Coordinates of C-alpha atoms and ligand atoms in Angstrom, one line a residue:
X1 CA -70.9 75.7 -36.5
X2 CA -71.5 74.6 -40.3
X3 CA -68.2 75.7 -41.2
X4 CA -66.3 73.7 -38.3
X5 CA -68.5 70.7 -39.6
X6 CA -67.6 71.2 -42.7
X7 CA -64.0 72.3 -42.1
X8 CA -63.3 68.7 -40.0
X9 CA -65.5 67.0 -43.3
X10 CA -62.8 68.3 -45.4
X11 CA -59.2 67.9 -42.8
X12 CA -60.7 64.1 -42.9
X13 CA -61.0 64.0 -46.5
X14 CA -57.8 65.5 -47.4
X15 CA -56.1 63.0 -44.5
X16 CA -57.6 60.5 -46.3
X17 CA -56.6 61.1 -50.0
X18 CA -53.1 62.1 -48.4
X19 CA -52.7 58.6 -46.8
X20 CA -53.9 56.8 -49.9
X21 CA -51.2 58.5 -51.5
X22 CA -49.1 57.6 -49.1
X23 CA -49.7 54.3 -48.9
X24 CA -50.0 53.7 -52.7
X25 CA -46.5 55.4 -53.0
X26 CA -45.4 53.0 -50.5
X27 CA -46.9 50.2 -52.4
X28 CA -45.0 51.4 -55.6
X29 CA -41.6 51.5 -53.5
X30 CA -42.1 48.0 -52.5
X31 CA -39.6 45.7 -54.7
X32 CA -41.0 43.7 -57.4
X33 CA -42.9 40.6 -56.4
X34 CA -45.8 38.2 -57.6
X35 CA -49.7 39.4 -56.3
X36 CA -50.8 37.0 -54.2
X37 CA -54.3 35.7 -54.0
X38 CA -56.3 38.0 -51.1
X39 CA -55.7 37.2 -47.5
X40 CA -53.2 34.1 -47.8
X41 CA -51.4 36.1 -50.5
X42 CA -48.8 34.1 -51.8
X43 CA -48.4 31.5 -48.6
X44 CA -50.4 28.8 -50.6
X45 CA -48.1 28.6 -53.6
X46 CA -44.7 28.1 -51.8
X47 CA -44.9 24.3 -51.6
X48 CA -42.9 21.7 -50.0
X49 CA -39.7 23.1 -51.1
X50 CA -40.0 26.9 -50.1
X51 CA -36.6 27.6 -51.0
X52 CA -36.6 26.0 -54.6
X53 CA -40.2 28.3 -55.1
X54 CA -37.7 31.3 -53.7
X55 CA -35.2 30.4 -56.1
X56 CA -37.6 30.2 -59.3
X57 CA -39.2 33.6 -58.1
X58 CA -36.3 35.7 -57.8
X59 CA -35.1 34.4 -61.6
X60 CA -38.5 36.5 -62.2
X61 CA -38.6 39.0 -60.0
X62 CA -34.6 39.5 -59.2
X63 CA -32.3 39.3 -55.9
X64 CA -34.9 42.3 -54.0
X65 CA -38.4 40.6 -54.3
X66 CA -41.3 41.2 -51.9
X67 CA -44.8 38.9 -51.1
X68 CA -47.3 38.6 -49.1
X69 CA -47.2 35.7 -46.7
X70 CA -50.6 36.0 -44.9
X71 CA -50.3 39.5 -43.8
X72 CA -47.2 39.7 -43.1
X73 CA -44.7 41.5 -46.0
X74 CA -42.1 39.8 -46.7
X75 CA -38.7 40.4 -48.7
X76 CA -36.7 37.8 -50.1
X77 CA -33.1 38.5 -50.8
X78 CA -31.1 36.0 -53.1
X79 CA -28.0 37.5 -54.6
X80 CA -24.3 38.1 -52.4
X81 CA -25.0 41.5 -53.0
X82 CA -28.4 41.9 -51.5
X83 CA -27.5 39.8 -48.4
X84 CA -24.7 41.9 -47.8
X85 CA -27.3 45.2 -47.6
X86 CA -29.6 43.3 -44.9
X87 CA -26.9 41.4 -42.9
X88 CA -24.0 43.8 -43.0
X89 CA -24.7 47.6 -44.0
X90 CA -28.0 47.5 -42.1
X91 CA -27.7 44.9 -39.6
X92 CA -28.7 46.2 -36.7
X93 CA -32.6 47.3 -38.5
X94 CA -32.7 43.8 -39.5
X95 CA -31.2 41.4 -36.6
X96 CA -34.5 41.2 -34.8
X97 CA -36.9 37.7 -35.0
X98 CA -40.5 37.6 -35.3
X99 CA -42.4 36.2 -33.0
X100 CA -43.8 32.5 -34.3
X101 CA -46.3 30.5 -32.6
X102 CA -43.9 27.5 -32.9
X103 CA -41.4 29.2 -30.5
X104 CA -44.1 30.4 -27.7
X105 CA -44.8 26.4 -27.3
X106 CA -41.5 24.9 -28.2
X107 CA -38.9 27.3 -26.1
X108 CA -40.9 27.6 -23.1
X109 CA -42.3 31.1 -24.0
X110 CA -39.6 33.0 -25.8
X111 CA -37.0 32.7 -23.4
X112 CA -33.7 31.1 -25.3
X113 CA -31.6 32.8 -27.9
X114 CA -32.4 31.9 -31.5
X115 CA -35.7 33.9 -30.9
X116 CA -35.0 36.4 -28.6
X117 CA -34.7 40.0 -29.0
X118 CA -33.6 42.8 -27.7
X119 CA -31.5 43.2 -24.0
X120 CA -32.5 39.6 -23.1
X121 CA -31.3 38.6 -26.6
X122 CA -27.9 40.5 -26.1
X123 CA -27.0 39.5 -23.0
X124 CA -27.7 35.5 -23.5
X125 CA -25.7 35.8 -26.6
X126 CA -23.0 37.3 -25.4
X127 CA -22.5 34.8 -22.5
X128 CA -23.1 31.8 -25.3
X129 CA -20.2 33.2 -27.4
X130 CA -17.7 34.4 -24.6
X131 CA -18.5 31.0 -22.2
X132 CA -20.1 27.9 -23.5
X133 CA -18.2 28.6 -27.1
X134 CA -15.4 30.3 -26.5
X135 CA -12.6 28.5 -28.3
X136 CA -10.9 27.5 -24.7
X137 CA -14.0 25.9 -24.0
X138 CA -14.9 24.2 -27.2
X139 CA -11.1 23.0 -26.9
X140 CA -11.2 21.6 -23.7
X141 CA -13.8 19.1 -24.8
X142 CA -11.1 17.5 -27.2
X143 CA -10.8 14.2 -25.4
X144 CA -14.3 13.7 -25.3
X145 CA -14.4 14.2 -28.9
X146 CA -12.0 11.8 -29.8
X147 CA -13.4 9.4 -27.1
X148 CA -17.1 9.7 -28.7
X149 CA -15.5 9.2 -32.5
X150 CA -13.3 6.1 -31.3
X151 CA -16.4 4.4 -29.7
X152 CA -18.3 4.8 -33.6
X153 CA -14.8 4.2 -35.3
X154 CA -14.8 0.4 -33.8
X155 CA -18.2 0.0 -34.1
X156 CA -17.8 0.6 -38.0
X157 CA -15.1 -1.9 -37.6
X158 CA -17.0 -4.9 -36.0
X159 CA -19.9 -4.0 -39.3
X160 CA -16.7 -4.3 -41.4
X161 CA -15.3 -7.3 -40.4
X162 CA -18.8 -8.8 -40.7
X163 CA -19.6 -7.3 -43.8
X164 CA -22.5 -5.5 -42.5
X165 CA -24.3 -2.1 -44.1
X166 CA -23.9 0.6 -42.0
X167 CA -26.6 3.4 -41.2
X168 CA -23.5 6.1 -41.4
X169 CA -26.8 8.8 -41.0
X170 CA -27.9 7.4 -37.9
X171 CA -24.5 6.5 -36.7
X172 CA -23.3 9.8 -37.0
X173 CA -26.5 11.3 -35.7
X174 CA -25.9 9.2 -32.6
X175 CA -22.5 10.5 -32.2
X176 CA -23.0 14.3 -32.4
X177 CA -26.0 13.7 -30.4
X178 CA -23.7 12.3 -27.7
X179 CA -21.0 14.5 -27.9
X180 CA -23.6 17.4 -27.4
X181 CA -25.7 15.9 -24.6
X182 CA -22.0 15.3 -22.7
X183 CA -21.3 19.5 -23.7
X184 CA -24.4 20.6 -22.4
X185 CA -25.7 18.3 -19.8
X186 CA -21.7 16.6 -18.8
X187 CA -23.4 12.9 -20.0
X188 CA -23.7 11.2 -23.3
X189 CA -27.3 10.0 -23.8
X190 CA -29.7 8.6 -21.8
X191 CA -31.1 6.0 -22.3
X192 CA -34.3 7.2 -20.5
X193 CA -36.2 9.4 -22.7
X194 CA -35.2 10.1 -26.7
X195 CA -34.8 13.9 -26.6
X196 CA -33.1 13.8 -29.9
X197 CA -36.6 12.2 -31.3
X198 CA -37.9 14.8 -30.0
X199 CA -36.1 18.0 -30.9
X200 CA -36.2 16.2 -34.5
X201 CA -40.0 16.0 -35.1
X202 CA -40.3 19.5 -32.9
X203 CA -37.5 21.6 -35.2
X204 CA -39.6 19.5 -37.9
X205 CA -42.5 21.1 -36.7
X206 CA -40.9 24.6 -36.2
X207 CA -39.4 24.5 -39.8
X208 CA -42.9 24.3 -41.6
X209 CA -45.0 27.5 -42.9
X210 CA -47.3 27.7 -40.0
X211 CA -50.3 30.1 -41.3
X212 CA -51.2 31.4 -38.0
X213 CA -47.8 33.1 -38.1
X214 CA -48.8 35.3 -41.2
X215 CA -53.1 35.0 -41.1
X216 CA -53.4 35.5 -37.1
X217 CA -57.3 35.0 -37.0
X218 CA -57.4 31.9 -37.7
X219 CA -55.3 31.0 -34.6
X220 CA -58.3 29.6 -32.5
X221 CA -58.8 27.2 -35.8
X222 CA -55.5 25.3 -35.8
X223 CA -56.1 24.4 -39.2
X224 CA -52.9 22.5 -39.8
X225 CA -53.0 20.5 -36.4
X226 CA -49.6 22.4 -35.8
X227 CA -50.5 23.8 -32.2
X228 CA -51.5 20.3 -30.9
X229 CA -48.5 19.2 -31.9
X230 CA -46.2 21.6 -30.6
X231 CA -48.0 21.4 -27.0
X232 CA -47.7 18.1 -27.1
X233 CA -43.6 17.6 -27.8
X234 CA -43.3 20.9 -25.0
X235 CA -44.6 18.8 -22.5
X236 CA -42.7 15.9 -23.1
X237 CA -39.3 18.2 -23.7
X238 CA -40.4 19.8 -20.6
X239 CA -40.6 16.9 -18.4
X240 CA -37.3 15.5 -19.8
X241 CA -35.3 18.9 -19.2
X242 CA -37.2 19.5 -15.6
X243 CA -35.4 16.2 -14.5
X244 CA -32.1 16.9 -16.2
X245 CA -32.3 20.3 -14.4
X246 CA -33.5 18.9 -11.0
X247 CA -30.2 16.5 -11.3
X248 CA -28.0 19.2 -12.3
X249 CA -29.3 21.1 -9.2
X250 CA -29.0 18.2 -6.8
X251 CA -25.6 17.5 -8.2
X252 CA -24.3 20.9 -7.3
X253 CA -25.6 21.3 -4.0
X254 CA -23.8 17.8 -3.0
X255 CA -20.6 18.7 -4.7
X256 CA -18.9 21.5 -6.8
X257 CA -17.1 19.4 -10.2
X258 CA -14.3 20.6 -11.7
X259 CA -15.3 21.0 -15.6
X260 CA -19.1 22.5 -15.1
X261 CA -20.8 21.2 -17.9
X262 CA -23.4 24.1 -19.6
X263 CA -26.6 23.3 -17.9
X264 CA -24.1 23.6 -14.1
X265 CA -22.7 27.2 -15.7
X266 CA -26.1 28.4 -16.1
X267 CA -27.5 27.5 -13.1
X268 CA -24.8 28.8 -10.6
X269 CA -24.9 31.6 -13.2
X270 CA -28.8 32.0 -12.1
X271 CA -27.9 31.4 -8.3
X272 CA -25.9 34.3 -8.5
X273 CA -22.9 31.6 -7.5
X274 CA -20.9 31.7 -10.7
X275 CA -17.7 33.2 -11.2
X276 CA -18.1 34.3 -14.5
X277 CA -19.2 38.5 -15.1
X278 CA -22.6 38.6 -16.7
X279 CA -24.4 40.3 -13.8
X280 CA -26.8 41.6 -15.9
X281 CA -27.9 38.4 -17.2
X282 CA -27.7 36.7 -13.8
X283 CA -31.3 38.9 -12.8
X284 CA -32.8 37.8 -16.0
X285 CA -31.9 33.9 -16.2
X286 CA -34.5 32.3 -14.8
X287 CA -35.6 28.0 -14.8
X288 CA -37.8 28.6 -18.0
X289 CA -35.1 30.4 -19.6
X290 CA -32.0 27.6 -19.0
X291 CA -34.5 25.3 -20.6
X292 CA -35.2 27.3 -23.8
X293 CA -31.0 28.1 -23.8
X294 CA -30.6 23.6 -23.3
X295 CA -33.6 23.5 -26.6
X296 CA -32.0 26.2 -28.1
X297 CA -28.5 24.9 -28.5
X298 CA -29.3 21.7 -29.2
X299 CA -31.6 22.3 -32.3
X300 CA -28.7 24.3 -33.0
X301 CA -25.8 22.1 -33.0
X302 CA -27.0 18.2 -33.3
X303 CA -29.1 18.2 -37.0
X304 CA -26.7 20.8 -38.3
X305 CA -23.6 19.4 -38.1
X306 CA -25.0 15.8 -38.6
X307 CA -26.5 16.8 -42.1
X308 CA -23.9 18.7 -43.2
X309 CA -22.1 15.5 -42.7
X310 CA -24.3 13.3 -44.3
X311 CA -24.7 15.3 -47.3
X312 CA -21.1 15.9 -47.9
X313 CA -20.3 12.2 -47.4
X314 CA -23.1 11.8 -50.2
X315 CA -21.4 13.7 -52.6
X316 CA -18.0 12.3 -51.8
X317 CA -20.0 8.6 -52.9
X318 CA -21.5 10.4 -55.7
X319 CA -17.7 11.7 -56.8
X320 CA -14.8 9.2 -56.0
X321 CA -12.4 11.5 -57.4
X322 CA -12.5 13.6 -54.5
X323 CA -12.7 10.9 -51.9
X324 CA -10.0 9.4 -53.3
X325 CA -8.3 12.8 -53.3
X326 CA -9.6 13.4 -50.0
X327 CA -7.8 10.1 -48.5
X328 CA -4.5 10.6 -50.1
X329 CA -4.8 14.0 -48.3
X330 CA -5.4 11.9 -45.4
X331 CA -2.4 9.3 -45.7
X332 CA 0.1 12.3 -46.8
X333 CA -0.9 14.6 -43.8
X334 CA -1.6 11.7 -40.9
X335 CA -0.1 8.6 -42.1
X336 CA -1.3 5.4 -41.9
X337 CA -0.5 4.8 -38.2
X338 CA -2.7 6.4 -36.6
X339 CA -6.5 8.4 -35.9
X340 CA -7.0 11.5 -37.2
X341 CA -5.9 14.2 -34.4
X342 CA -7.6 17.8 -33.9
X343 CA -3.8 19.4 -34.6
X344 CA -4.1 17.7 -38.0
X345 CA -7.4 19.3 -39.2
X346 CA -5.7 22.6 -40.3
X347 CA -3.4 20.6 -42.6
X348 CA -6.8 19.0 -44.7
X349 CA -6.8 21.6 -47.4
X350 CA -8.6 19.9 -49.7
X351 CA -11.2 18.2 -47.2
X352 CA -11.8 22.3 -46.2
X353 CA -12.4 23.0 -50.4
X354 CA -14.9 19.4 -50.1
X355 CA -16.7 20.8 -46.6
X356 CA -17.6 24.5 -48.3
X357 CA -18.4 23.0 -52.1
X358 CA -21.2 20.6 -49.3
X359 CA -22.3 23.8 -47.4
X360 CA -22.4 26.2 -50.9
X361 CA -24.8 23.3 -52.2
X362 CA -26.9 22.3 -49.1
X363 CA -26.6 24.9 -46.5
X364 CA -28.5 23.2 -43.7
X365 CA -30.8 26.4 -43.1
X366 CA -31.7 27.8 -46.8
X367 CA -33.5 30.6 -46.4
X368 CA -31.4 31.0 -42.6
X369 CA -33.4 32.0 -39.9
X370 CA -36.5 34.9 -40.5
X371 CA -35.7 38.6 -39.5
X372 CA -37.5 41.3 -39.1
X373 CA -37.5 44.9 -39.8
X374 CA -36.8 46.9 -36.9
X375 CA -38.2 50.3 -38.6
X376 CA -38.9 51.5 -41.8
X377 CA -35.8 52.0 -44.5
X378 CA -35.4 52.1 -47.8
X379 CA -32.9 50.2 -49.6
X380 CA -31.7 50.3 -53.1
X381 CA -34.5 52.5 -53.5
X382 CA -36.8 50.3 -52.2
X383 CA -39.3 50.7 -49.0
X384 CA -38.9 47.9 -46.5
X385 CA -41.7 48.8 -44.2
X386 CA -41.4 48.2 -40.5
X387 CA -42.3 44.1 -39.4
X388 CA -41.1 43.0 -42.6
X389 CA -40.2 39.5 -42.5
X390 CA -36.9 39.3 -44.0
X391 CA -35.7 36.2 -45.7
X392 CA -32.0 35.4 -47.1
X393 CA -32.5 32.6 -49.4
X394 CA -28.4 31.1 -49.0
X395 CA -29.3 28.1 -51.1
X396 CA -30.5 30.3 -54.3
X397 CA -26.9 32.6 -53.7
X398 CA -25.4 29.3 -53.4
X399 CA -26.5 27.7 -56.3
X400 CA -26.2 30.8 -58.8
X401 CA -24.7 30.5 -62.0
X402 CA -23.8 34.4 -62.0
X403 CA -21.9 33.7 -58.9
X404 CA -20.6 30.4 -59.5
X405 CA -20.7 29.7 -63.2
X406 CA -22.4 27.4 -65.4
X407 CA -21.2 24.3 -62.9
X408 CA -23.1 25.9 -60.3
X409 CA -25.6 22.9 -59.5
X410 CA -22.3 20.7 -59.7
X411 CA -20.1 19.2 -57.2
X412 CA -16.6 20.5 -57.9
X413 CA -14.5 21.1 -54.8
X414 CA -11.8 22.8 -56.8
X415 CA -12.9 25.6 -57.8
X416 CA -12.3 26.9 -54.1
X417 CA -8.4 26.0 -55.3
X418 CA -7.6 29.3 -55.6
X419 CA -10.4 31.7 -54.4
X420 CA -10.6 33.3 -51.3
X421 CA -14.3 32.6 -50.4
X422 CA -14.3 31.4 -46.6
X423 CA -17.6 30.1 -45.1
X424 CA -17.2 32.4 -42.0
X425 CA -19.8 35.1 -42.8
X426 CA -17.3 37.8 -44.4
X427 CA -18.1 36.5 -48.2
X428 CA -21.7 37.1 -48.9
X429 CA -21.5 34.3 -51.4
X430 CA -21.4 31.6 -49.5
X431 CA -23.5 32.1 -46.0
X432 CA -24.6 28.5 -44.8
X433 CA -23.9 30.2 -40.8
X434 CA -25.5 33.3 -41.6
X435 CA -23.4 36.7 -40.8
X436 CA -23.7 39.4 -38.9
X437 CA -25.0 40.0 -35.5
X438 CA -27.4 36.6 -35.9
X439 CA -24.7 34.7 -37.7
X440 CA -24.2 31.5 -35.9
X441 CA -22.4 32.1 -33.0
X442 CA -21.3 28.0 -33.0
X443 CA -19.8 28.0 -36.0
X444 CA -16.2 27.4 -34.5
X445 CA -17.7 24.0 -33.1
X446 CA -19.9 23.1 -35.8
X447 CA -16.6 23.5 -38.7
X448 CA -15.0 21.1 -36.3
X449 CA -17.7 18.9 -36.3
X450 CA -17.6 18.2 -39.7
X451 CA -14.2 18.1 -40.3
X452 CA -13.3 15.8 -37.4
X453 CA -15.9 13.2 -38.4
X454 CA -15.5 13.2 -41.8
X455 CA -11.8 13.3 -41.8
X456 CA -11.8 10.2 -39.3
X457 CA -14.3 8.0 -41.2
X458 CA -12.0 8.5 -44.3
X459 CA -8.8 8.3 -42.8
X460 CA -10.3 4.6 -41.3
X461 CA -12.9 3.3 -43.8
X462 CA -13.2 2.7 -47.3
X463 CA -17.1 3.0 -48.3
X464 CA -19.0 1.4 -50.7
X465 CA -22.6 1.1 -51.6
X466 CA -24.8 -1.9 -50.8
X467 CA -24.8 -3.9 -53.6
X468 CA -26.9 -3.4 -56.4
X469 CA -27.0 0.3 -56.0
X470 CA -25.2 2.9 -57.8
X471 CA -23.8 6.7 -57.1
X472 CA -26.8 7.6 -59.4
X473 CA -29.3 6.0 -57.5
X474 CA -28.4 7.9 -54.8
X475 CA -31.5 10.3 -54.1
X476 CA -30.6 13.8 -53.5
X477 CA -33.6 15.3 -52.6
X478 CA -33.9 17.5 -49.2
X479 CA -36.8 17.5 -47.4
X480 CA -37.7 21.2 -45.8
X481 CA -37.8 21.9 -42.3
X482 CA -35.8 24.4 -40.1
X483 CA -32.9 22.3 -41.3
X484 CA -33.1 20.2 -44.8
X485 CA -32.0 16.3 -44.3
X486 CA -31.6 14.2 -47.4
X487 CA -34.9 12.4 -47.9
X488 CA -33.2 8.9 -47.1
X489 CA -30.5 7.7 -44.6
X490 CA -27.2 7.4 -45.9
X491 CA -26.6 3.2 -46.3
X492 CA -23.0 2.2 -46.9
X493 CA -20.5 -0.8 -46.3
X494 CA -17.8 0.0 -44.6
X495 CA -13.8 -1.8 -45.6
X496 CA -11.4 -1.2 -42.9
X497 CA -7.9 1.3 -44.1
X498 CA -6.1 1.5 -41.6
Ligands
HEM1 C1 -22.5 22.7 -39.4 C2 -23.0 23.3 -38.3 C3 -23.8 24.5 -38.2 C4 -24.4 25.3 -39.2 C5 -24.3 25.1 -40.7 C6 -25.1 26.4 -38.5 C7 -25.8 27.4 -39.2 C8 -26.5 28.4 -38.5 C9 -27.4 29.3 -39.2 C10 -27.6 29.4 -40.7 C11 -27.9 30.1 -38.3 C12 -28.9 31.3 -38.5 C13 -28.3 32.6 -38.9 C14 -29.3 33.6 -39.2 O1 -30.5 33.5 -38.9 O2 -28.9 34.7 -39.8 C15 -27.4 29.7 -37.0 C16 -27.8 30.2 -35.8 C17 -27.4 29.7 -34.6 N1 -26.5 28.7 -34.4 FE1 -25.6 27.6 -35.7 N2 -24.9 26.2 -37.2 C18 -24.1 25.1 -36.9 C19 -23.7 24.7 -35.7 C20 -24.0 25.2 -34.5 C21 -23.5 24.8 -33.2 C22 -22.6 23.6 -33.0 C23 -24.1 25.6 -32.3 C24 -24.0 25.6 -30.8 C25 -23.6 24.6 -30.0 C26 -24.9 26.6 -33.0 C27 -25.6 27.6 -32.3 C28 -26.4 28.5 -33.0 C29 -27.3 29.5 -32.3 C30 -27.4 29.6 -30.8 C31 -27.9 30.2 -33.3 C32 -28.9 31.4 -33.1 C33 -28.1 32.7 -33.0 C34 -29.0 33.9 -32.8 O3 -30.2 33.9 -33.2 O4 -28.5 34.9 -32.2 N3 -24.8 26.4 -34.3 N4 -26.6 28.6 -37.2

């Protein structure tokens, strides 16, 4: 009897010291990275610019680097290299999410597809990308494009005449907000509730380091107010969207349209009534789930494309050069006769070069969106333990002088004159829509976004600042959220060209 006593003493023991060993191992594998302070570990020192305290760290701690957010490890990768290990040679460990308390409140429970996993994840994405952004269907909505953009251009032109200053942020805001609204729900915006408002403050919201996320005890505490706040913009979203949906629902039981807008496809999709083949998602597509798709893709499409837009524009005031470059692009390619048409877009070679120096500099989502490690791996030597949080810090690759030379914090559109680096997720260089099997699956619309609008407001405006301020005073700092908008609106005057 002693010895089985002593015998179990000593198997526990030995497990013991074995998994200490283990784990310390493990701890040794881990790639470099700063000690954090215990508990919070290092989620108190990333400030209000994460991405810029990324940045510095990795010049430390190089393009591998793990931390301790909370308790939650987390490995942040910020060299083309290293991205291209996570998001390409081992995608499919790393193309889950983690669960965040922002998303549970904010998509209605973890039903869309930026947070999804798994079979629900795959079969939502695959009807996103094959139906409501195929290329057919993005190019069917042409005319309402140029419809949307003709509205704003004559607008701009009653401010010029007068000599008025334009809000070109809000004004442009406006106008992808409209085109989306008339994608998604087949109307521009209504005039009822501000759902734009709201999806700002709530992707504000969902952008911020919430420390229940990585310190789950303290949960019940809401320290940071952050839950109250996310309840309270669900239930307005959710009283906006119930109606929209109600509409939709009435709409199609009175009459089948021709040119189903997204909300119609999903709901005859969820009837069971739609032609399109995505059986399996038909069982799963529920009311809670077409409302986290609708949040989904507009937090997706509207503050992206806008503030790619605005920064770009920025720059272009900030560097006349270019603009002017850019507009005798514009007079060579489209004349001086006419709007800027879809068919021309290809033709704006150097507006392209202006568009990915704007996304290499400010990639709307800097650090993307967070993965998570699927299972265990090791990579480059180093253990990535399962649950990682995975970070790809795109603004740090973006703005490395090893990649881009000395210039790299400059503006220089040419020196994409004569290099191959696309924007599309195949050069690991230059990420601002991700890659891989997360990469953004609107990136097709969102390009042609930003090159329509900025194309047209050059083709038909000169811009100038208000007076009394200059390029310089321009400020050019972002504020961090899941998307990262210029700190101020964009003022200009407007002077009609054409
Ligand atoms: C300039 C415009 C845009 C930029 C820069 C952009 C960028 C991004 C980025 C960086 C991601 C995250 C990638 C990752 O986590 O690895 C993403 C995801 C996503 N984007 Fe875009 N995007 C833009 C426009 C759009 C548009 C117009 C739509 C749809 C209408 C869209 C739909 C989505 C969706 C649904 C996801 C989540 C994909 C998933 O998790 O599977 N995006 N986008």
């Amino acid at each position: 009897m002693i010895n089985s006593w002593a015998f179990s003493f000593l198997f526990l023991i030995l497990g013991a010291v074995f998994w200490w060993i283990l784990d310390a191992r493990q701890r040794k594998l881990l790639p470099p990275g700063p000690r954090g302070l215990p508990i919070v570990g290092s989620l108190l020192h990333l400030g209000k610019l994460p991405h810029r305290t990324f940045q510095e760290l990795a010049k430390k701690y190089g393009p591998i680097m793990s931390l301790r957010l909370g308790y939650v490890s987390t490995i942040v990768v910020s060299s083309p290299e290293a991205a291209k290990l996570f998001l390409k040679t081992h995608d499919s460990v790393f193309a889950d999410r983690p669960k965040l308390e922002a998303v549970e409140h904010l998509s209605f429970g973890d039903n869309g597809i930026t947070f999804t996993n798994g079979t629900f994840w795959r079969h939502v994405r695959k009807f996103v990308v094959q139906e409501l952004l195929a290329p057919a269907k993005v190019n069917s909505y042409e005319g309402m494009r140029r419809e949307e953009l003709g509205v704003v251009v004559e607008e701009i032109k009653k401010d010029a005449a007068a000599g008025e200053v334009v809000d070109v942020s809000a004004k442009v805001g406006d106008m992808i907000e409209n085109m989306t609204y008339r994608y998604l729900f087949g109307r521009s915006k209504d005039d009822r509730f501000d759902l734009k408002g709201i999806m700002t403050e709530a992707s504000f919201l969902a952008g911020q380091f919430n420390i229940v996320d990585f310190v789950p005890f303290l949960r019940p505490f809401d320290l940071q107010g952050l839950a109250r706040r996310y309840k309270q913009k669900s239930k307005q979203l959710d009283e906006m969207l119930e109606l929209i949906i109600d509409e939709h629902e009435q709409n199609l039981n009175d009459s089948h349209k021709g040119n189903p807008d997204v909300v119609d496809e999903m709901i005859l999709l969820s009837r069971n009534d739609s032609s399109k083949n995505h059986h399996e998602l038909a069982k799963l597509l529920d009311r809670p789930s077409i409302k986290s798709i609708v949040i989904d893709i507009i937090t997706a499409s509207i503050n992206t494309s806008s503030i790619s837009i605005d920064w770009i524009l920025t720059e272009l005031m900030k560097h006349p050069t270019a603009m002017k470059k850019c507009q005798e692009e514009l007079t060579s390619v489209v004349g001086l006769d006419r709007m800027v048409e879809e068919k021309d877009l290809p033709k704006l070679e150097y507006l392209y070069m202006v568009i990915k120096e704007g996304l290499r500099l400010y990639p709307i989502a800097p650090l993307l969106g967070p993965h998570e490690a699927k299972e265990d791996i090791m990579i480059n030597g180093y253990h990535i333990h399962k649950k990682s949080r995975i970070i790809v810090n795109v603004w740090a690759i973006g703005r490395d002088p090893k990649v881009w030379s000395d210039n790299a914090e400059e503006f220089i559109p040419e020196r994409f004159a004569d290099s191959k680096i696309d924007l599309r997720g195949r050069d690991f260089e230059l990420l601002p829509f991700g890659s891989g099997r997360r990469g953004c699956p609107g990136i097709q619309l969102g390009v042609l976004n930003v090159q329509l609008v900025l194309a047209q407001l050059l083709h038909c405006f000169e811009w100038e600042l208000p007076a009394g301020k200059a390029p310089e005073d321009l400020d050019m700092t972002e504020l961090f959220g899941l998307t990262i908008p210029r700190i101020e609106h964009l003022q200009l005057v407007p002077k009609i060209r054409i």
